[in-house]
PDB file of C-alpha atoms in Angstrom:
ATOM      1  CA  UNK A   1       0.461  -0.147   0.108  1.00  0.00           C
ATOM      2  CA  UNK A   2       1.581   3.462  -0.938  1.00  0.00           C
ATOM      3  CA  UNK A   3       1.973   6.430   1.731  1.00  0.00           C
ATOM      4  CA  UNK A   4      -1.265   8.050  -0.123  1.00  0.00           C
ATOM      5  CA  UNK A   5      -3.274   5.359   0.403  1.00  0.00           C
ATOM      6  CA  UNK A   6      -2.357   4.420   4.171  1.00  0.00           C
ATOM      7  CA  UNK A   7      -2.901   8.133   5.119  1.00  0.00           C
ATOM      8  CA  UNK A   8      -6.406   7.590   3.997  1.00  0.00           C
ATOM      9  CA  UNK A   9      -7.443   4.428   5.361  1.00  0.00           C
ATOM     10  CA  UNK A  10      -5.970   6.651   8.638  1.00  0.00           C
ATOM     11  CA  UNK A  11      -8.158   9.341   8.157  1.00  0.00           C
ATOM     12  CA  UNK A  12     -11.133   7.268   7.327  1.00  0.00           C
ATOM     13  CA  UNK A  13     -10.606   5.039  10.811  1.00  0.00           C
ATOM     14  CA  UNK A  14     -10.446   8.396  12.373  1.00  0.00           C
ATOM     15  CA  UNK A  15     -13.335   9.640  11.177  1.00  0.00           C
ATOM     16  CA  UNK A  16     -15.062   5.947  12.117  1.00  0.00           C
ATOM     17  CA  UNK A  17     -14.385   6.485  15.267  1.00  0.00           C
ATOM     18  CA  UNK A  18     -15.318   9.716  16.062  1.00  0.00           C
ATOM     19  CA  UNK A  19     -18.550   9.308  14.114  1.00  0.00           C
ATOM     20  CA  UNK A  20     -19.013   6.425  16.035  1.00  0.00           C
ATOM     21  CA  UNK A  21     -18.335   7.597  19.473  1.00  0.00           C
ATOM     22  CA  UNK A  22     -20.793  11.214  18.411  1.00  0.00           C
ATOM     23  CA  UNK A  23     -23.717   8.908  16.502  1.00  0.00           C
ATOM     24  CA  UNK A  24     -24.304   6.653  19.742  1.00  0.00           C
ATOM     25  CA  UNK A  25     -23.842   9.649  22.455  1.00  0.00           C
ATOM     26  CA  UNK A  26     -25.646  12.320  20.471  1.00  0.00           C
ATOM     27  CA  UNK A  27     -27.780  10.191  18.230  1.00  0.00           C
ATOM     28  CA  UNK A  28     -28.134  11.005  14.223  1.00  0.00           C
ATOM     29  CA  UNK A  29     -30.128  13.605  14.235  1.00  0.00           C
ATOM     30  CA  UNK A  30     -27.935  15.190  16.817  1.00  0.00           C
ATOM     31  CA  UNK A  31     -25.074  14.882  15.530  1.00  0.00           C
ATOM     32  CA  UNK A  32     -23.876  17.542  13.035  1.00  0.00           C
ATOM     33  CA  UNK A  33     -20.622  17.003  10.645  1.00  0.00           C
ATOM     34  CA  UNK A  34     -19.537  20.446  12.136  1.00  0.00           C
ATOM     35  CA  UNK A  35     -18.713  18.912  15.094  1.00  0.00           C
ATOM     36  CA  UNK A  36     -16.992  15.842  13.047  1.00  0.00           C
ATOM     37  CA  UNK A  37     -15.340  18.165  11.740  1.00  0.00           C
ATOM     38  CA  UNK A  38     -14.407  20.009  15.067  1.00  0.00           C
ATOM     39  CA  UNK A  39     -13.400  17.031  16.757  1.00  0.00           C
ATOM     40  CA  UNK A  40     -11.199  15.128  13.498  1.00  0.00           C
ATOM     41  CA  UNK A  41      -9.551  18.507  12.715  1.00  0.00           C
ATOM     42  CA  UNK A  42     -10.535  17.685   9.355  1.00  0.00           C
ATOM     43  CA  UNK A  43     -11.298  20.159   6.474  1.00  0.00           C
ATOM     44  CA  UNK A  44     -14.697  19.881   5.020  1.00  0.00           C
ATOM     45  CA  UNK A  45     -13.147  19.414   1.966  1.00  0.00           C
ATOM     46  CA  UNK A  46     -11.443  16.364   3.499  1.00  0.00           C
ATOM     47  CA  UNK A  47     -14.368  14.186   5.020  1.00  0.00           C
ATOM     48  CA  UNK A  48     -16.021  14.397   1.959  1.00  0.00           C
ATOM     49  CA  UNK A  49     -13.619  13.496  -0.070  1.00  0.00           C
ATOM     50  CA  UNK A  50     -14.142  10.364   2.251  1.00  0.00           C
ATOM     51  CA  UNK A  51     -18.281  10.392   3.135  1.00  0.00           C
ATOM     52  CA  UNK A  52     -20.116  12.368   0.310  1.00  0.00           C
ATOM     53  CA  UNK A  53     -22.577  13.797   3.921  1.00  0.00           C
ATOM     54  CA  UNK A  54     -23.222  12.737   7.070  1.00  0.00           C
ATOM     55  CA  UNK A  55     -25.556  10.334   5.794  1.00  0.00           C
ATOM     56  CA  UNK A  56     -22.699   8.214   3.829  1.00  0.00           C
ATOM     57  CA  UNK A  57     -20.950   8.326   7.475  1.00  0.00           C
ATOM     58  CA  UNK A  58     -23.151   7.039   9.396  1.00  0.00           C
ATOM     59  CA  UNK A  59     -23.879   4.429   6.738  1.00  0.00           C
ATOM     60  CA  UNK A  60     -20.445   3.538   7.201  1.00  0.00           C
ATOM     61  CA  UNK A  61     -20.597   3.159  11.196  1.00  0.00           C
ATOM     62  CA  UNK A  62     -23.321   1.563  10.653  1.00  0.00           C
ATOM     63  CA  UNK A  63     -21.537  -1.210   8.500  1.00  0.00           C
ATOM     64  CA  UNK A  64     -18.814  -1.173  10.742  1.00  0.00           C
ATOM     65  CA  UNK A  65     -20.570  -1.905  13.801  1.00  0.00           C
ATOM     66  CA  UNK A  66     -22.489  -4.776  12.010  1.00  0.00           C
ATOM     67  CA  UNK A  67     -19.260  -5.905  11.200  1.00  0.00           C
ATOM     68  CA  UNK A  68     -17.995  -6.120  14.706  1.00  0.00           C
ATOM     69  CA  UNK A  69     -21.652  -7.536  15.655  1.00  0.00           C
ATOM     70  CA  UNK A  70     -21.345 -10.767  13.249  1.00  0.00           C
ATOM     71  CA  UNK A  71     -18.180 -11.283  14.165  1.00  0.00           C
ATOM     72  CA  UNK A  72     -18.336 -11.790  17.806  1.00  0.00           C
ATOM     73  CA  UNK A  73     -21.360 -13.953  16.844  1.00  0.00           C
ATOM     74  CA  UNK A  74     -19.461 -16.144  14.632  1.00  0.00           C
ATOM     75  CA  UNK A  75     -16.545 -16.277  17.493  1.00  0.00           C
ATOM     76  CA  UNK A  76     -18.963 -17.372  20.010  1.00  0.00           C
ATOM     77  CA  UNK A  77     -20.865 -19.837  18.055  1.00  0.00           C
ATOM     78  CA  UNK A  78     -17.897 -21.257  16.146  1.00  0.00           C
ATOM     79  CA  UNK A  79     -17.703 -24.786  18.677  1.00  0.00           C
ATOM     80  CA  UNK A  80     -21.240 -25.023  18.971  1.00  0.00           C
ATOM     81  CA  UNK A  81     -21.999 -29.119  19.264  1.00  0.00           C
ATOM     82  CA  UNK A  82     -25.307 -28.283  16.846  1.00  0.00           C
ATOM     83  CA  UNK A  83     -27.336 -25.895  14.567  1.00  0.00           C
ATOM     84  CA  UNK A  84     -29.641 -25.648  17.798  1.00  0.00           C
ATOM     85  CA  UNK A  85     -27.231 -24.198  19.587  1.00  0.00           C
ATOM     86  CA  UNK A  86     -25.887 -22.128  17.918  1.00  0.00           C
ATOM     87  CA  UNK A  87     -28.766 -20.581  17.017  1.00  0.00           C
ATOM     88  CA  UNK A  88     -29.367 -20.193  20.891  1.00  0.00           C
ATOM     89  CA  UNK A  89     -25.576 -19.256  21.421  1.00  0.00           C
ATOM     90  CA  UNK A  90     -26.235 -17.023  18.347  1.00  0.00           C
ATOM     91  CA  UNK A  91     -29.015 -15.110  20.116  1.00  0.00           C
ATOM     92  CA  UNK A  92     -28.046 -15.145  23.097  1.00  0.00           C
ATOM     93  CA  UNK A  93     -24.959 -13.223  22.254  1.00  0.00           C
ATOM     94  CA  UNK A  94     -27.178 -10.878  19.880  1.00  0.00           C
ATOM     95  CA  UNK A  95     -28.798 -10.090  23.227  1.00  0.00           C
ATOM     96  CA  UNK A  96     -25.743  -9.322  25.389  1.00  0.00           C
ATOM     97  CA  UNK A  97     -24.445  -6.789  22.044  1.00  0.00           C
ATOM     98  CA  UNK A  98     -27.552  -5.152  22.273  1.00  0.00           C
ATOM     99  CA  UNK A  99     -26.837  -3.775  25.489  1.00  0.00           C
ATOM    100  CA  UNK A 100     -24.054  -2.312  24.608  1.00  0.00           C
ATOM    101  CA  UNK A 101     -25.058   1.493  23.782  1.00  0.00           C
ATOM    102  CA  UNK A 102     -22.795   2.174  20.641  1.00  0.00           C
ATOM    103  CA  UNK A 103     -24.887  -1.174  19.269  1.00  0.00           C
ATOM    104  CA  UNK A 104     -28.488  -0.297  20.255  1.00  0.00           C
ATOM    105  CA  UNK A 105     -28.383   3.631  19.276  1.00  0.00           C
ATOM    106  CA  UNK A 106     -26.657   3.192  16.188  1.00  0.00           C
ATOM    107  CA  UNK A 107     -28.036  -0.654  14.656  1.00  0.00           C
ATOM    108  CA  UNK A 108     -31.043  -0.932  16.523  1.00  0.00           C
ATOM    109  CA  UNK A 109     -32.365   2.761  17.071  1.00  0.00           C
ATOM    110  CA  UNK A 110     -31.295   5.475  13.994  1.00  0.00           C
ATOM    111  CA  UNK A 111     -30.241   2.759  11.665  1.00  0.00           C
ATOM    112  CA  UNK A 112     -34.008   1.631  10.690  1.00  0.00           C
ATOM    113  CA  UNK A 113     -34.757   5.637  10.496  1.00  0.00           C
ATOM    114  CA  UNK A 114     -32.157   6.861   8.779  1.00  0.00           C
ATOM    115  CA  UNK A 115     -31.789   4.314   5.994  1.00  0.00           C
ATOM    116  CA  UNK A 116     -35.255   3.235   5.833  1.00  0.00           C
ATOM    117  CA  UNK A 117     -36.408   0.304   6.756  1.00  0.00           C
ATOM    118  CA  UNK A 118     -35.436  -1.499   3.309  1.00  0.00           C
ATOM    119  CA  UNK A 119     -31.820  -0.310   3.076  1.00  0.00           C
ATOM    120  CA  UNK A 120     -31.215  -1.499   6.702  1.00  0.00           C
ATOM    121  CA  UNK A 121     -32.387  -4.934   6.039  1.00  0.00           C
ATOM    122  CA  UNK A 122     -30.460  -5.195   3.316  1.00  0.00           C
ATOM    123  CA  UNK A 123     -27.324  -4.328   5.239  1.00  0.00           C
ATOM    124  CA  UNK A 124     -28.643  -6.591   8.267  1.00  0.00           C
ATOM    125  CA  UNK A 125     -29.093  -9.344   5.484  1.00  0.00           C
ATOM    126  CA  UNK A 126     -25.158  -9.158   4.741  1.00  0.00           C
ATOM    127  CA  UNK A 127     -24.643  -9.551   8.255  1.00  0.00           C
ATOM    128  CA  UNK A 128     -26.666 -10.478  11.719  1.00  0.00           C
ATOM    129  CA  UNK A 129     -30.201 -11.143   9.846  1.00  0.00           C
ATOM    130  CA  UNK A 130     -27.990 -13.492   7.076  1.00  0.00           C
ATOM    131  CA  UNK A 131     -26.474 -15.240   9.835  1.00  0.00           C
ATOM    132  CA  UNK A 132     -30.452 -16.113  11.544  1.00  0.00           C
ATOM    133  CA  UNK A 133     -31.815 -16.771   8.319  1.00  0.00           C
ATOM    134  CA  UNK A 134     -28.906 -19.302   7.551  1.00  0.00           C
ATOM    135  CA  UNK A 135     -29.136 -20.861  11.273  1.00  0.00           C
ATOM    136  CA  UNK A 136     -32.501 -21.093  11.146  1.00  0.00           C
ATOM    137  CA  UNK A 137     -32.516 -22.804   8.094  1.00  0.00           C
ATOM    138  CA  UNK A 138     -29.546 -25.144   9.314  1.00  0.00           C
ATOM    139  CA  UNK A 139     -31.906 -26.519  12.002  1.00  0.00           C
ATOM    140  CA  UNK A 140     -34.358 -27.409   9.912  1.00  0.00           C
ATOM    141  CA  UNK A 141     -37.145 -26.131  11.993  1.00  0.00           C
ATOM    142  CA  UNK A 142     -39.029 -24.089   9.782  1.00  0.00           C
ATOM    143  CA  UNK A 143     -39.600 -25.069   5.847  1.00  0.00           C
ATOM    144  CA  UNK A 144     -38.382 -23.446   3.508  1.00  0.00           C
ATOM    145  CA  UNK A 145     -40.997 -21.126   2.457  1.00  0.00           C
ATOM    146  CA  UNK A 146     -41.479 -19.889   5.424  1.00  0.00           C
ATOM    147  CA  UNK A 147     -37.895 -19.476   6.709  1.00  0.00           C
ATOM    148  CA  UNK A 148     -38.026 -15.936   5.755  1.00  0.00           C
ATOM    149  CA  UNK A 149     -41.051 -15.096   7.237  1.00  0.00           C
ATOM    150  CA  UNK A 150     -40.066 -16.771  10.477  1.00  0.00           C
ATOM    151  CA  UNK A 151     -36.564 -15.517  10.885  1.00  0.00           C
ATOM    152  CA  UNK A 152     -38.061 -11.759  10.685  1.00  0.00           C
ATOM    153  CA  UNK A 153     -40.448 -12.368  13.254  1.00  0.00           C
ATOM    154  CA  UNK A 154     -37.867 -13.982  15.363  1.00  0.00           C
ATOM    155  CA  UNK A 155     -35.918 -11.290  15.123  1.00  0.00           C
ATOM    156  CA  UNK A 156     -38.366  -9.191  15.589  1.00  0.00           C
ATOM    157  CA  UNK A 157     -38.880 -11.061  19.018  1.00  0.00           C
ATOM    158  CA  UNK A 158     -35.535 -10.594  19.329  1.00  0.00           C
ATOM    159  CA  UNK A 159     -34.479  -7.214  18.735  1.00  0.00           C
ATOM    160  CA  UNK A 160     -37.462  -6.154  21.039  1.00  0.00           C
ATOM    161  CA  UNK A 161     -35.967  -8.638  23.966  1.00  0.00           C
ATOM    162  CA  UNK A 162     -32.848  -6.808  23.824  1.00  0.00           C
ATOM    163  CA  UNK A 163     -34.071  -3.654  23.633  1.00  0.00           C
ATOM    164  CA  UNK A 164     -36.365  -4.023  26.905  1.00  0.00           C
ATOM    165  CA  UNK A 165     -32.921  -5.789  28.868  1.00  0.00           C
ATOM    166  CA  UNK A 166     -31.028  -2.596  27.349  1.00  0.00           C
ATOM    167  CA  UNK A 167     -33.776   0.099  29.107  1.00  0.00           C
ATOM    168  CA  UNK A 168     -32.827  -1.244  32.405  1.00  0.00           C
ATOM    169  CA  UNK A 169     -34.516  -5.282  32.263  1.00  0.00           C
ATOM    170  CA  UNK A 170     -32.832  -7.858  33.927  1.00  0.00           C
ATOM    171  CA  UNK A 171     -30.675  -9.647  31.232  1.00  0.00           C
ATOM    172  CA  UNK A 172     -30.516 -13.191  32.614  1.00  0.00           C
ATOM    173  CA  UNK A 173     -34.447 -13.350  32.612  1.00  0.00           C
ATOM    174  CA  UNK A 174     -34.179 -12.387  29.010  1.00  0.00           C
ATOM    175  CA  UNK A 175     -31.635 -14.754  27.806  1.00  0.00           C
ATOM    176  CA  UNK A 176     -33.799 -17.441  29.753  1.00  0.00           C
ATOM    177  CA  UNK A 177     -37.426 -16.143  27.657  1.00  0.00           C
ATOM    178  CA  UNK A 178     -35.509 -16.054  24.528  1.00  0.00           C
ATOM    179  CA  UNK A 179     -34.048 -19.415  25.076  1.00  0.00           C
ATOM    180  CA  UNK A 180     -37.435 -20.616  26.089  1.00  0.00           C
ATOM    181  CA  UNK A 181     -38.859 -19.074  23.325  1.00  0.00           C
ATOM    182  CA  UNK A 182     -36.361 -20.745  20.694  1.00  0.00           C
ATOM    183  CA  UNK A 183     -36.639 -23.983  22.975  1.00  0.00           C
ATOM    184  CA  UNK A 184     -40.328 -24.203  22.335  1.00  0.00           C
ATOM    185  CA  UNK A 185     -39.887 -22.838  18.230  1.00  0.00           C
ATOM    186  CA  UNK A 186     -37.292 -25.856  18.038  1.00  0.00           C
ATOM    187  CA  UNK A 187     -38.632 -28.292  19.680  1.00  0.00           C
ATOM    188  CA  UNK A 188     -35.389 -28.881  21.865  1.00  0.00           C
ATOM    189  CA  UNK A 189     -35.014 -29.486  25.523  1.00  0.00           C
TER     190      UNK A 189
END
């Protein structure tokens, strides 16, 4: 990699780190490009060289956050003894991760509003939602024709549980409830 490319990558990483913190702390609506510029020390032109605007910057932050979540879930399920166990472990991991204020704010609260449901879901399809569908399909518990619908319903239930826990609920109780729900769905003991 040449020096110019290395500097560009370092600048993008610096801006993503700053923007992630700002979007998580303040939310999308209350984070201005001016604040990102002030904290990063970049000129407007330099920022726009890397990101076309606030929406593009948020989308890059979301993409990086989704990738990090996907990596953590993949690591958590790596040694699962079965497809059912992998699904349970993956969803339990997601509930724990969604309790993180950064993940909760960026992925669950702001992303659907900023990107719109269809663009948000398309990104989710490449990451956690895609992983969920694959894991659910691997269990064989859902007929193929209903896999997408069941995966959406399961994701909605788990995301709602994660949001409740994040708002001061009992983590252990939510995890147990999700696990019981999944065991009934998958008919496992």
